């Protein structure tokens, strides 16, 4: 088994990985407290499972996978789903600017959890369809269809009918 | 706005998110908690393996002799189990069938394995040792379909009226045998229509606030007592896995009555993440850890062993997981490790090699519902 890093090495890794993981987590769960909890959980599990991580270089990708696995586990909780209604889309009014950042984050937060995870992985983490499918444990076809549904919904919310997807691998 | 615009906007928006300082004290506390749980689990697992190893040695020397196969039931199984490596489906009897694509999942039915590819989830194929039969059942893309290891019925939901129709197809004839209308609120999952589980002549449809028990032959719809809303699960021989509102506690329940047969807490596991997976006959439950994948998509379980619960006896046995582990239709365990595939008894103690030889390692094992 790979030797665990020293606390100093792990702290250094955690400090470097923290901002990126935190932003992914925030996009996934939509609030600061849950995002912080999610990343703390992912980092602690990464350290606890160092035998599979093996090297500090591999740790960021491992921590990302644990973060998404943990988030998907949270999403399966009935309480989480009840707290995240997605049927009613936010009324953005006539003056909404589709390029306004908070509006985009609100729109992403309004997606159902699986679609949100696909959007974050494909458009924020920049993973291709295959890697996204592997990370979420679903088929590439599911990733493609979830991406399509998500973009449909984002179009509706953002009022931008020109939002298209170039299906890239 | 194109997808590249969306990518840029999303990154810009994320960059604007204020990131708090990493609370290293809190992280250290959590790391220590994970290590404590891990140590406790390893100690318990090692003890269980030592006891099980001694019992297994006794059983082998006492009941099995010569070159007799350890698991007689593994031979001549008419319904077959398989592991997939890329586009090749390796059945337990050693036969190999080439599938037109990369296999995503292989679901058990009484007439063969129902497959979808990783490239498309729109079409289903039936695979047996005789070959692959593509099915013309319409577009089932992005729907969670229900199958039953003991019947030829497959079910999913389609839009219909103000709600949905629970559609049931008999794979023997390829004919639709039921279209039962249902209604309710469905927003909780990302599938196009509500997900379905099938157990004999019952279909279970997960809506937001409840799960419907659809007696599809009779056309009768009621609320399932033992299943919550906003949660989908397989129902096997009247039993299913559920989890509580916090997600920390998973249970095996009798769906008809809600009677709890097993309770497990994820906090007792090193990563706080397990999935209970019932055997096809509903008599055993494997508490499998999650697997994580490296940059080459080589996936491994996060722990080398996991407990199997005998629901009738109330006992627990540790089983080595290998690369993939799953249930055969007859209730045995299939374990793939590298190029080797074994078939084991229900608690993973008596195992026998199979004729299956893989090139590198299995991608998928039959009986796995690989649609998160």
PDB file of C-alpha atoms in Angstrom, chain A residues 1 7 10-11 14-15 18-19 22-23 26-27 32 36-37 40-41 43-45 47-49 52 54 62 65-66 69-70 72-73 76-82 85-87 98-99 101 104-105 108 112-115 119-120 122-126 130-131 134 136-142 144-146 149 151 154 158 160 162-168, chain B residues 1-4 6-24 26-28 30-32 34-35 37-38 42 104 117-121 141-142 185-192 208 228-231 243-248 270-273 275 290-297 299-304 369-372:
ATOM      1  CA  UNK A   1       0.000   0.000   0.000  1.00  0.00           C
ATOM      2  CA  UNK A   7       0.152  15.917   7.471  1.00  0.00           C
ATOM      3  CA  UNK A  10      -1.664  16.549   2.770  1.00  0.00           C
ATOM      4  CA  UNK A  11      -2.420  20.036   4.070  1.00  0.00           C
ATOM      5  CA  UNK A  14      -5.745  20.245   0.360  1.00  0.00           C
ATOM      6  CA  UNK A  15      -4.982  23.975   0.257  1.00  0.00           C
ATOM      7  CA  UNK A  18      -9.639  23.396  -2.155  1.00  0.00           C
ATOM      8  CA  UNK A  19     -10.741  26.315  -4.399  1.00  0.00           C
ATOM      9  CA  UNK A  22     -15.146  24.051  -3.602  1.00  0.00           C
ATOM     10  CA  UNK A  23     -16.417  25.708  -6.775  1.00  0.00           C
ATOM     11  CA  UNK A  26     -20.960  24.872  -4.979  1.00  0.00           C
ATOM     12  CA  UNK A  27     -22.209  24.353  -8.532  1.00  0.00           C
ATOM     13  CA  UNK A  32     -21.951  27.462   0.706  1.00  0.00           C
ATOM     14  CA  UNK A  36     -17.940  23.192   2.357  1.00  0.00           C
ATOM     15  CA  UNK A  37     -19.279  20.024   3.976  1.00  0.00           C
ATOM     16  CA  UNK A  40     -14.318  18.500   3.571  1.00  0.00           C
ATOM     17  CA  UNK A  41     -15.880  15.054   3.306  1.00  0.00           C
ATOM     18  CA  UNK A  43     -10.775  15.455   1.228  1.00  0.00           C
ATOM     19  CA  UNK A  44     -11.026  13.412   4.424  1.00  0.00           C
ATOM     20  CA  UNK A  45     -12.015  10.311   2.456  1.00  0.00           C
ATOM     21  CA  UNK A  47      -6.700  10.887   2.892  1.00  0.00           C
ATOM     22  CA  UNK A  48      -8.375   7.868   4.471  1.00  0.00           C
ATOM     23  CA  UNK A  49      -8.135   5.945   1.223  1.00  0.00           C
ATOM     24  CA  UNK A  52      -5.828   3.817  -3.756  1.00  0.00           C
ATOM     25  CA  UNK A  54      -1.000   6.303  -4.313  1.00  0.00           C
ATOM     26  CA  UNK A  62      -9.352  11.056  -6.866  1.00  0.00           C
ATOM     27  CA  UNK A  65     -14.350  11.467  -7.978  1.00  0.00           C
ATOM     28  CA  UNK A  66     -15.044  11.049  -4.272  1.00  0.00           C
ATOM     29  CA  UNK A  69     -19.742  10.054  -5.648  1.00  0.00           C
ATOM     30  CA  UNK A  70     -20.606  11.642  -2.316  1.00  0.00           C
ATOM     31  CA  UNK A  72     -24.685  11.634  -5.941  1.00  0.00           C
ATOM     32  CA  UNK A  73     -25.191   9.722  -2.709  1.00  0.00           C
ATOM     33  CA  UNK A  76     -30.361   9.973  -3.601  1.00  0.00           C
ATOM     34  CA  UNK A  77     -31.536  10.966  -0.141  1.00  0.00           C
ATOM     35  CA  UNK A  78     -35.243  11.604  -0.036  1.00  0.00           C
ATOM     36  CA  UNK A  79     -34.771  14.673   2.162  1.00  0.00           C
ATOM     37  CA  UNK A  80     -32.373  16.241  -0.296  1.00  0.00           C
ATOM     38  CA  UNK A  81     -34.794  15.779  -3.163  1.00  0.00           C
ATOM     39  CA  UNK A  82     -37.665  17.260  -1.212  1.00  0.00           C
ATOM     40  CA  UNK A  85     -37.896  21.381  -6.092  1.00  0.00           C
ATOM     41  CA  UNK A  86     -37.152  21.783  -9.747  1.00  0.00           C
ATOM     42  CA  UNK A  87     -40.597  21.781 -11.293  1.00  0.00           C
ATOM     43  CA  UNK A  98     -28.590  35.624 -19.776  1.00  0.00           C
ATOM     44  CA  UNK A  99     -24.953  36.472 -19.316  1.00  0.00           C
ATOM     45  CA  UNK A 101     -23.390  35.207 -13.653  1.00  0.00           C
ATOM     46  CA  UNK A 104     -26.570  31.337 -14.771  1.00  0.00           C
ATOM     47  CA  UNK A 105     -25.772  29.819 -11.389  1.00  0.00           C
ATOM     48  CA  UNK A 108     -27.868  25.517 -13.041  1.00  0.00           C
ATOM     49  CA  UNK A 112     -32.494  18.169 -11.414  1.00  0.00           C
ATOM     50  CA  UNK A 113     -29.454  16.738  -9.608  1.00  0.00           C
ATOM     51  CA  UNK A 114     -28.335  14.309 -12.308  1.00  0.00           C
ATOM     52  CA  UNK A 115     -28.537  16.947 -15.018  1.00  0.00           C
ATOM     53  CA  UNK A 119     -23.428  20.007 -16.676  1.00  0.00           C
ATOM     54  CA  UNK A 120     -20.781  20.608 -14.003  1.00  0.00           C
ATOM     55  CA  UNK A 122     -18.909  18.498 -18.882  1.00  0.00           C
ATOM     56  CA  UNK A 123     -18.885  22.287 -18.872  1.00  0.00           C
ATOM     57  CA  UNK A 124     -16.989  23.188 -15.717  1.00  0.00           C
ATOM     58  CA  UNK A 125     -14.667  20.240 -15.205  1.00  0.00           C
ATOM     59  CA  UNK A 126     -14.429  19.888 -19.000  1.00  0.00           C
ATOM     60  CA  UNK A 130     -16.888   8.928 -21.755  1.00  0.00           C
ATOM     61  CA  UNK A 131     -15.179  10.208 -18.612  1.00  0.00           C
ATOM     62  CA  UNK A 134     -17.476   6.584 -16.038  1.00  0.00           C
ATOM     63  CA  UNK A 136     -21.269   9.000 -12.719  1.00  0.00           C
ATOM     64  CA  UNK A 137     -21.622   5.264 -13.316  1.00  0.00           C
ATOM     65  CA  UNK A 138     -24.022   5.591 -16.210  1.00  0.00           C
ATOM     66  CA  UNK A 139     -23.928   5.074 -19.967  1.00  0.00           C
ATOM     67  CA  UNK A 140     -22.559   7.571 -22.445  1.00  0.00           C
ATOM     68  CA  UNK A 141     -26.051   7.685 -23.938  1.00  0.00           C
ATOM     69  CA  UNK A 142     -27.415   8.788 -20.582  1.00  0.00           C
ATOM     70  CA  UNK A 144     -25.747  12.758 -23.822  1.00  0.00           C
ATOM     71  CA  UNK A 145     -29.473  12.721 -23.135  1.00  0.00           C
ATOM     72  CA  UNK A 146     -29.057  14.341 -19.725  1.00  0.00           C
ATOM     73  CA  UNK A 149     -32.381  17.853 -21.315  1.00  0.00           C
ATOM     74  CA  UNK A 151     -29.603  22.495 -22.138  1.00  0.00           C
ATOM     75  CA  UNK A 154     -31.257  26.203 -19.412  1.00  0.00           C
ATOM     76  CA  UNK A 158     -32.188  31.853 -19.567  1.00  0.00           C
ATOM     77  CA  UNK A 160     -31.818  31.905 -24.888  1.00  0.00           C
ATOM     78  CA  UNK A 162     -29.692  29.720 -29.365  1.00  0.00           C
ATOM     79  CA  UNK A 163     -28.033  27.648 -26.652  1.00  0.00           C
ATOM     80  CA  UNK A 164     -26.761  24.709 -28.665  1.00  0.00           C
ATOM     81  CA  UNK A 165     -24.572  21.765 -28.032  1.00  0.00           C
ATOM     82  CA  UNK A 166     -21.758  20.706 -30.250  1.00  0.00           C
ATOM     83  CA  UNK A 167     -21.573  17.067 -29.252  1.00  0.00           C
ATOM     84  CA  UNK A 168     -17.911  16.688 -28.622  1.00  0.00           C
TER      85      UNK A 168
ATOM     86  CA  UNK B   1     -24.906  30.834 -27.065  1.00  0.00           C
ATOM     87  CA  UNK B   2     -23.013  27.641 -27.876  1.00  0.00           C
ATOM     88  CA  UNK B   3     -21.762  24.990 -25.519  1.00  0.00           C
ATOM     89  CA  UNK B   4     -18.375  26.683 -25.602  1.00  0.00           C
ATOM     90  CA  UNK B   6     -21.719  28.041 -21.741  1.00  0.00           C
ATOM     91  CA  UNK B   7     -18.384  26.566 -20.703  1.00  0.00           C
ATOM     92  CA  UNK B   8     -16.811  30.030 -20.536  1.00  0.00           C
ATOM     93  CA  UNK B   9     -19.767  31.607 -18.754  1.00  0.00           C
ATOM     94  CA  UNK B  10     -19.933  28.794 -16.227  1.00  0.00           C
ATOM     95  CA  UNK B  11     -16.252  29.090 -15.434  1.00  0.00           C
ATOM     96  CA  UNK B  12     -16.527  32.862 -15.133  1.00  0.00           C
ATOM     97  CA  UNK B  13     -19.549  32.500 -12.879  1.00  0.00           C
ATOM     98  CA  UNK B  14     -17.787  29.908 -10.755  1.00  0.00           C
ATOM     99  CA  UNK B  15     -14.732  32.127 -10.482  1.00  0.00           C
ATOM    100  CA  UNK B  16     -16.957  34.768  -8.930  1.00  0.00           C
ATOM    101  CA  UNK B  17     -18.056  32.395  -6.176  1.00  0.00           C
ATOM    102  CA  UNK B  18     -16.365  33.446  -2.992  1.00  0.00           C
ATOM    103  CA  UNK B  19     -14.332  30.598  -1.597  1.00  0.00           C
ATOM    104  CA  UNK B  20     -13.947  30.490   2.180  1.00  0.00           C
ATOM    105  CA  UNK B  21     -10.660  29.620   3.815  1.00  0.00           C
ATOM    106  CA  UNK B  22     -10.089  25.895   4.213  1.00  0.00           C
ATOM    107  CA  UNK B  23     -10.823  25.034   7.814  1.00  0.00           C
ATOM    108  CA  UNK B  24      -7.842  22.757   8.368  1.00  0.00           C
ATOM    109  CA  UNK B  26     -12.144  20.663  10.807  1.00  0.00           C
ATOM    110  CA  UNK B  27     -10.426  18.678   8.048  1.00  0.00           C
ATOM    111  CA  UNK B  28      -8.016  17.106  10.525  1.00  0.00           C
ATOM    112  CA  UNK B  30     -12.654  14.449   9.789  1.00  0.00           C
ATOM    113  CA  UNK B  31      -9.498  12.672   8.669  1.00  0.00           C
ATOM    114  CA  UNK B  32      -9.059  11.253  12.160  1.00  0.00           C
ATOM    115  CA  UNK B  34     -12.243   8.339   8.812  1.00  0.00           C
ATOM    116  CA  UNK B  35      -9.066   6.623  10.024  1.00  0.00           C
ATOM    117  CA  UNK B  37     -13.648   3.944  11.325  1.00  0.00           C
ATOM    118  CA  UNK B  38     -11.252   2.386   8.875  1.00  0.00           C
ATOM    119  CA  UNK B  42     -10.341  -3.631   9.104  1.00  0.00           C
ATOM    120  CA  UNK B 104     -23.170  -0.763 -20.299  1.00  0.00           C
ATOM    121  CA  UNK B 117     -24.712  -0.105 -24.777  1.00  0.00           C
ATOM    122  CA  UNK B 118     -22.567   2.669 -23.362  1.00  0.00           C
ATOM    123  CA  UNK B 119     -22.917   4.554 -26.639  1.00  0.00           C
ATOM    124  CA  UNK B 120     -26.717   4.656 -26.737  1.00  0.00           C
ATOM    125  CA  UNK B 121     -29.430   3.980 -24.213  1.00  0.00           C
ATOM    126  CA  UNK B 141     -33.632   6.419 -24.005  1.00  0.00           C
ATOM    127  CA  UNK B 142     -33.079   7.906 -20.612  1.00  0.00           C
ATOM    128  CA  UNK B 185     -46.047  14.565  -9.343  1.00  0.00           C
ATOM    129  CA  UNK B 186     -42.679  13.603 -10.729  1.00  0.00           C
ATOM    130  CA  UNK B 187     -39.780  16.041 -10.539  1.00  0.00           C
ATOM    131  CA  UNK B 188     -37.323  14.287  -8.271  1.00  0.00           C
ATOM    132  CA  UNK B 189     -35.074  12.487 -10.745  1.00  0.00           C
ATOM    133  CA  UNK B 190     -33.544  13.400 -14.037  1.00  0.00           C
ATOM    134  CA  UNK B 191     -34.992  10.528 -16.038  1.00  0.00           C
ATOM    135  CA  UNK B 192     -37.426  11.580 -18.730  1.00  0.00           C
ATOM    136  CA  UNK B 208     -42.069  12.565  -5.660  1.00  0.00           C
ATOM    137  CA  UNK B 228     -40.887   5.918   0.060  1.00  0.00           C
ATOM    138  CA  UNK B 229     -41.246   8.500  -2.684  1.00  0.00           C
ATOM    139  CA  UNK B 230     -38.325  10.132  -4.460  1.00  0.00           C
ATOM    140  CA  UNK B 231     -36.316   6.950  -4.320  1.00  0.00           C
ATOM    141  CA  UNK B 243     -32.681   4.438   2.824  1.00  0.00           C
ATOM    142  CA  UNK B 244     -33.750   6.959   5.421  1.00  0.00           C
ATOM    143  CA  UNK B 245     -34.007  10.705   5.029  1.00  0.00           C
ATOM    144  CA  UNK B 246     -30.408  11.279   6.079  1.00  0.00           C
ATOM    145  CA  UNK B 247     -29.103   8.588   3.725  1.00  0.00           C
ATOM    146  CA  UNK B 248     -26.996   7.125   6.523  1.00  0.00           C
ATOM    147  CA  UNK B 270     -14.662   3.536   6.017  1.00  0.00           C
ATOM    148  CA  UNK B 271     -15.997   5.854   3.326  1.00  0.00           C
ATOM    149  CA  UNK B 272     -19.520   6.359   4.636  1.00  0.00           C
ATOM    150  CA  UNK B 273     -20.669   5.062   1.277  1.00  0.00           C
ATOM    151  CA  UNK B 275     -24.849   0.272  -1.515  1.00  0.00           C
ATOM    152  CA  UNK B 290     -18.315   2.355  -4.005  1.00  0.00           C
ATOM    153  CA  UNK B 291     -15.689   1.912  -6.647  1.00  0.00           C
ATOM    154  CA  UNK B 292     -13.403   4.655  -7.824  1.00  0.00           C
ATOM    155  CA  UNK B 293     -11.765   4.886 -11.218  1.00  0.00           C
ATOM    156  CA  UNK B 294      -8.313   6.059 -12.218  1.00  0.00           C
ATOM    157  CA  UNK B 295      -7.473   8.151 -15.251  1.00  0.00           C
ATOM    158  CA  UNK B 296      -7.521   4.994 -17.401  1.00  0.00           C
ATOM    159  CA  UNK B 297     -11.049   4.090 -16.238  1.00  0.00           C
ATOM    160  CA  UNK B 299     -12.198   0.981 -11.380  1.00  0.00           C
ATOM    161  CA  UNK B 300     -11.676  -0.654  -8.011  1.00  0.00           C
ATOM    162  CA  UNK B 301     -13.754  -0.991  -4.889  1.00  0.00           C
ATOM    163  CA  UNK B 302     -12.665   1.277  -2.096  1.00  0.00           C
ATOM    164  CA  UNK B 303     -12.238  -1.638   0.290  1.00  0.00           C
ATOM    165  CA  UNK B 304     -11.025  -5.184  -0.494  1.00  0.00           C
ATOM    166  CA  UNK B 369     -28.124  -1.786 -12.748  1.00  0.00           C
ATOM    167  CA  UNK B 370     -25.639   0.670 -14.155  1.00  0.00           C
ATOM    168  CA  UNK B 371     -27.870   3.711 -14.568  1.00  0.00           C
ATOM    169  CA  UNK B 372     -27.282   6.230 -11.817  1.00  0.00           C
TER     170      UNK B 372
END
